[in-house]
Coordinates of C-alpha atoms in Angstrom, one line a residue:
Chain A
M214 CA -10.3 32.1 -8.6
R215 CA -7.9 29.6 -10.1
C216 CA -5.6 30.0 -7.2
L217 CA -8.4 29.5 -4.8
T218 CA -9.4 26.3 -6.5
G219 CA -5.8 25.1 -6.6
G220 CA -5.5 25.8 -2.9
V221 CA -8.7 23.9 -2.0
A222 CA -7.5 20.9 -4.2
R223 CA -4.1 20.9 -2.6
S224 CA -5.6 20.8 0.9
V225 CA -7.7 17.7 -0.1
E226 CA -4.6 16.0 -1.4
A227 CA -2.7 16.8 1.8
E228 CA -5.6 15.6 3.9
N229 CA -6.0 12.3 1.8
R230 CA -2.3 11.7 2.2
R231 CA -2.4 12.1 6.0
M232 CA -5.4 9.8 6.1
L233 CA -3.6 7.2 4.0
R234 CA -0.8 7.4 6.5
A235 CA -3.2 6.5 9.3
R236 CA -4.8 3.7 7.2
D237 CA -1.3 2.3 6.6
A238 CA -0.8 2.4 10.4
I239 CA -4.0 0.3 10.8
D240 CA -2.8 -2.2 8.3
R241 CA 0.7 -2.4 9.9
D242 CA -0.5 -2.6 13.5
Y243 CA -3.6 -4.7 13.0
T244 CA -2.8 -7.0 16.0
L245 CA -3.2 -4.0 18.3
P246 CA -6.4 -2.4 19.5
L247 CA -7.6 0.5 17.4
D248 CA -5.8 3.5 18.9
V249 CA -7.9 6.5 17.7
P250 CA -5.9 9.2 19.5
R251 CA -2.7 7.9 17.9
L252 CA -4.3 7.6 14.5
A253 CA -5.8 11.0 14.7
A254 CA -2.4 12.4 15.6
I255 CA -0.9 10.7 12.5
A256 CA -3.7 12.1 10.4
H257 CA -3.4 15.6 12.0
V258 CA -7.1 15.8 12.8
S259 CA -8.9 15.9 16.1
E260 CA -10.1 12.6 17.6
A261 CA -13.7 13.8 17.0
H262 CA -13.0 14.4 13.3
F263 CA -10.9 11.3 12.7
I264 CA -13.6 8.6 12.3
R265 CA -15.7 10.9 10.1
S266 CA -12.8 12.0 7.9
F267 CA -11.6 8.4 7.5
K268 CA -15.0 7.3 6.4
A269 CA -15.3 10.3 4.0
T270 CA -12.0 9.3 2.4
F271 CA -12.2 5.5 2.3
G272 CA -15.9 4.8 2.5
E273 CA -15.9 2.9 5.8
T274 CA -15.1 3.5 9.5
P275 CA -11.6 2.8 10.7
H276 CA -13.0 0.0 13.0
R277 CA -14.5 -1.8 10.0
Y278 CA -11.4 -1.4 8.0
L279 CA -9.4 -2.9 10.9
Q280 CA -11.8 -5.8 11.2
R281 CA -11.5 -6.6 7.4
R282 CA -7.7 -6.5 7.8
R283 CA -7.8 -8.9 10.7
I284 CA -10.1 -11.3 8.9
E285 CA -7.9 -11.1 5.8
R286 CA -4.9 -12.1 7.9
A287 CA -7.0 -14.9 9.5
M288 CA -8.1 -16.1 6.1
Y289 CA -4.4 -16.3 5.1
L290 CA -3.3 -18.1 8.2
L291 CA -6.1 -20.6 8.0
R292 CA -5.1 -21.6 4.5
A293 CA -1.3 -21.2 4.8
T294 CA -0.6 -22.8 8.2
D295 CA -2.0 -25.5 10.4
R296 CA -2.2 -23.3 13.5
T297 CA -5.4 -23.8 15.6
V298 CA -8.3 -21.5 15.1
T299 CA -7.9 -20.1 18.6
D300 CA -4.3 -19.4 18.0
I301 CA -5.0 -17.6 14.8
C302 CA -7.9 -15.6 16.5
M303 CA -5.4 -14.3 19.0
A304 CA -2.6 -13.8 16.5
V305 CA -4.7 -11.4 14.4
G306 CA -5.8 -9.3 17.3
F307 CA -9.1 -10.7 18.6
S308 CA -9.3 -11.3 22.3
S309 CA -12.4 -13.4 22.2
L310 CA -12.9 -16.6 20.2
G311 CA -16.7 -15.9 20.1
T312 CA -16.3 -12.5 18.6
F313 CA -13.7 -13.8 16.1
S314 CA -15.9 -16.7 14.9
R315 CA -19.0 -14.5 14.7
T316 CA -17.2 -11.7 12.8
F317 CA -15.5 -14.2 10.5
A318 CA -18.8 -15.9 9.6
D319 CA -20.5 -12.5 9.1
V320 CA -17.8 -11.3 6.8
V321 CA -16.7 -14.5 4.9
G322 CA -20.0 -16.4 5.0
E323 CA -18.6 -19.6 6.4
S324 CA -16.9 -20.6 9.7
P325 CA -13.1 -20.5 10.0
S326 CA -12.8 -24.3 9.9
Q327 CA -15.0 -24.6 6.9
F328 CA -13.0 -21.9 5.2
R329 CA -9.7 -23.7 6.0
R330 CA -10.8 -26.6 3.8
R331 CA -10.3 -24.5 0.7
G332 CA -6.6 -25.4 0.9
P333 CA -3.4 -23.4 0.4
M334 CA -3.3 -20.0 -1.1
P335 CA -1.4 -19.2 -4.3
N336 CA 1.7 -17.1 -3.9
A337 CA 1.4 -13.4 -4.5
P338 CA 3.3 -10.3 -3.3
G339 CA 2.1 -9.2 0.2
C340 CA 0.7 -5.8 -0.7
F341 CA -1.6 -7.4 -3.3
V342 CA -2.7 -10.2 -1.0
K343 CA -3.5 -7.5 1.6
A344 CA -5.5 -5.4 -0.9
W345 CA -7.2 -8.2 -2.9
T346 CA -7.9 -11.0 -0.4
R347 CA -9.5 -8.6 2.1
P348 CA -13.1 -9.5 2.4
S349 CA -15.2 -7.0 0.5
S350 CA -17.5 -5.9 3.2
F351 CA -19.7 -7.0 6.1
G352 CA -22.8 -8.8 5.1
E353 CA -22.0 -9.0 1.4
A354 CA -20.6 -12.5 1.4
S355 CA -23.0 -15.2 0.5
Chain B
M992 CA 7.5 -9.5 -30.7
Y993 CA 9.1 -7.7 -27.8
D994 CA 12.4 -8.0 -25.9
S995 CA 12.1 -5.8 -22.9
I996 CA 10.2 -3.3 -20.8
S997 CA 12.3 -0.1 -21.1
R998 CA 10.2 2.5 -19.3
S999 CA 7.2 2.6 -17.1
S1000 CA 5.6 5.6 -15.5
I1001 CA 4.1 6.6 -12.2
F1002 CA 2.3 9.8 -11.2
V1003 CA 3.9 12.2 -8.7
L1004 CA 2.6 15.5 -7.3
D1005 CA 5.9 17.4 -7.5
Q1006 CA 8.8 16.4 -9.6
D1007 CA 11.5 18.1 -7.4
Q1008 CA 10.2 16.3 -4.4
A1009 CA 10.0 13.1 -6.3
L1010 CA 13.5 13.4 -7.6
D1011 CA 14.8 14.0 -4.1
F1012 CA 12.8 11.0 -2.7
Y1013 CA 13.6 8.5 -5.4
T1014 CA 17.4 9.3 -5.4
N1015 CA 18.5 10.6 -2.0
T1016 CA 16.0 8.6 0.1
L1017 CA 15.2 5.5 -1.9
G1018 CA 18.6 5.1 -3.5
L1019 CA 17.8 5.0 -7.2
E1020 CA 19.7 7.3 -9.5
L1021 CA 18.7 10.0 -11.9
S1022 CA 18.6 8.8 -15.4
T1023 CA 17.2 11.7 -17.4
D1024 CA 16.1 15.2 -16.4
L1025 CA 15.2 17.1 -19.5
D1026 CA 13.1 20.1 -20.2
L1027 CA 11.2 19.3 -23.3
G1028 CA 9.5 22.6 -23.3
F1029 CA 6.1 21.1 -23.0
M1030 CA 7.0 18.8 -20.1
R1031 CA 9.8 17.8 -17.8
W1032 CA 11.0 14.4 -18.8
L1033 CA 12.2 13.0 -15.5
T1034 CA 13.3 9.4 -15.1
V1035 CA 15.1 7.4 -12.5
R1036 CA 16.6 3.9 -12.5
V1037 CA 18.2 1.3 -10.4
P1038 CA 22.0 2.0 -10.3
G1039 CA 23.6 -0.5 -12.7
D1040 CA 20.4 -1.2 -14.6
P1041 CA 20.3 1.5 -17.3
A1042 CA 17.9 -0.5 -19.5
R1043 CA 14.9 0.2 -17.3
E1044 CA 13.7 3.7 -16.4
I1045 CA 10.8 4.9 -14.3
L1046 CA 9.2 8.1 -15.6
L1047 CA 8.0 10.4 -12.8
E1048 CA 5.1 12.2 -14.4
R1049 CA 3.0 15.1 -13.1
P1050 CA -0.6 14.9 -14.0
G1051 CA -1.9 18.2 -15.5
P1052 CA -2.9 20.3 -18.5
P1053 CA -2.7 20.0 -21.4
A1054 CA -2.4 16.2 -21.2
V1055 CA -5.5 16.2 -19.0
D1056 CA -7.6 19.1 -17.9
E1057 CA -7.1 20.6 -14.4
A1058 CA -10.3 19.0 -13.0
T1059 CA -9.2 15.6 -14.2
A1060 CA -5.7 16.2 -12.8
A1061 CA -7.2 17.0 -9.5
Q1062 CA -9.1 13.7 -9.5
V1063 CA -5.8 11.9 -10.3
R1064 CA -4.1 13.7 -7.4
E1065 CA -6.9 12.8 -5.0
L1066 CA -6.8 9.2 -6.0
L1067 CA -3.0 9.1 -5.8
T1068 CA -2.9 10.6 -2.3
K1069 CA -5.5 8.1 -1.0
G1070 CA -3.5 5.2 -2.3
A1071 CA -6.0 4.3 -5.0
L1072 CA -3.9 4.6 -8.1
P1073 CA -2.0 1.5 -9.3
G1074 CA 1.4 3.1 -9.3
S1075 CA 3.4 0.4 -7.7
L1076 CA 7.0 -0.5 -8.2
F1077 CA 8.6 -3.8 -7.4
L1078 CA 12.3 -3.6 -6.6
T1079 CA 14.6 -6.5 -5.8
T1080 CA 17.5 -6.4 -3.4
P1081 CA 20.1 -8.9 -2.3
D1082 CA 19.5 -7.9 1.3
A1083 CA 15.9 -7.1 2.3
Q1084 CA 16.6 -6.6 6.0
G1085 CA 19.5 -4.4 5.5
T1086 CA 17.7 -2.3 2.9
F1087 CA 14.7 -2.0 5.3
E1088 CA 16.9 -0.8 8.1
T1089 CA 18.5 1.8 5.8
L1090 CA 15.2 3.1 4.6
K1091 CA 13.6 3.1 8.0
G1092 CA 16.6 5.2 9.2
R1093 CA 15.9 7.7 6.5
G1094 CA 12.3 8.1 7.7
V1095 CA 10.6 6.2 4.9
E1096 CA 7.0 5.3 5.5
I1097 CA 6.9 1.5 6.1
T1098 CA 3.6 -0.2 5.2
D1099 CA 4.7 -3.8 5.8
E1100 CA 7.7 -4.9 7.9
P1101 CA 10.0 -7.5 6.3
S1102 CA 8.6 -11.0 6.6
P1103 CA 9.4 -14.4 5.0
K1104 CA 7.1 -15.5 2.2
P1105 CA 7.3 -18.6 0.0
Y1106 CA 9.0 -16.5 -2.7
G1107 CA 11.4 -14.6 -0.5
I1108 CA 11.6 -11.8 2.1
D1109 CA 9.9 -8.6 1.3
F1110 CA 8.5 -5.4 2.7
G1111 CA 6.4 -2.5 1.6
I1112 CA 6.8 1.3 1.7
R1113 CA 5.0 4.3 0.3
D1114 CA 6.5 7.3 -1.6
P1115 CA 5.6 10.8 -0.4
F1116 CA 2.6 10.9 -2.8
G1117 CA 0.9 7.6 -2.1
N1118 CA 2.5 5.2 -4.5
A1119 CA 3.2 1.8 -3.1
I1120 CA 6.7 0.3 -3.5
R1121 CA 7.5 -3.3 -2.7
I1122 CA 11.1 -4.3 -2.0
G1123 CA 12.0 -8.0 -2.1
Q1124 CA 14.8 -10.4 -1.7
I1125 CA 13.5 -13.0 -4.0
F1126 CA 14.6 -16.6 -3.6
D1127 CA 15.5 -18.6 -6.7
T1128 CA 13.1 -21.4 -5.8
G1129 CA 12.0 -22.4 -9.3
L1130 CA 8.5 -21.8 -8.2
T1131 CA 6.0 -20.1 -10.5
W1132 CA 3.0 -18.1 -9.4
D1133 CA 0.6 -21.0 -9.7
S1134 CA 2.8 -23.8 -8.4

């Protein structure tokens, strides 16, 4: 019984670790379209299982996770550079300014140019900026 | 009141695998590997910096019960534990190429920041490691 429990637990750990590898790939390659076949291969699950397993592990779909990553990068670039909103939209992986502006406003609660007026970001190590300045969720911003 | 941080600890799933990764792959060196009877005291350090050690600790009984240890392992493997290390290097790009060549999982490619050039990797268990070539800019976090 103890062995069985251990075996089950270990498989959860291995599955989590593979799913984390796929999530890291989303964070790393956020400018590219979401490539579910490739991510599923990284996670060692079928394409059909990938989205469901990702959500079970991290609490949101891979698509939403990617959107939050892109918006986090856009928030950074808006505050840290003087590149145009259109340029930033393309740089973080959106192909349409309309979709970008709508998604940004939904997630952040203000438009990209309004957000820009907050001024420069404080310095912090990249991993922590990635984790902590990512907008919390869709629709939660007020 | 204090004059240094001498040791800090991160959780690993397997100490043999951790020792192999942290020394042979990452390039730290073994500091202490001692069987205390009740636990394996396993620490590594940056070569040339004996004052600071990282304890590679395995969660489990009797320190915590098996169910709790399983929770720790689940959080660790999904990247949700705060076990992060910040290492500094005189050559971020060179270190990145070396680690990439050894098959290390890269989470962030090297990029210039106001404070230096840094990149991110993960250990085999899910801990985040940040490696930076930090400029002496005189800047502080809030400047």
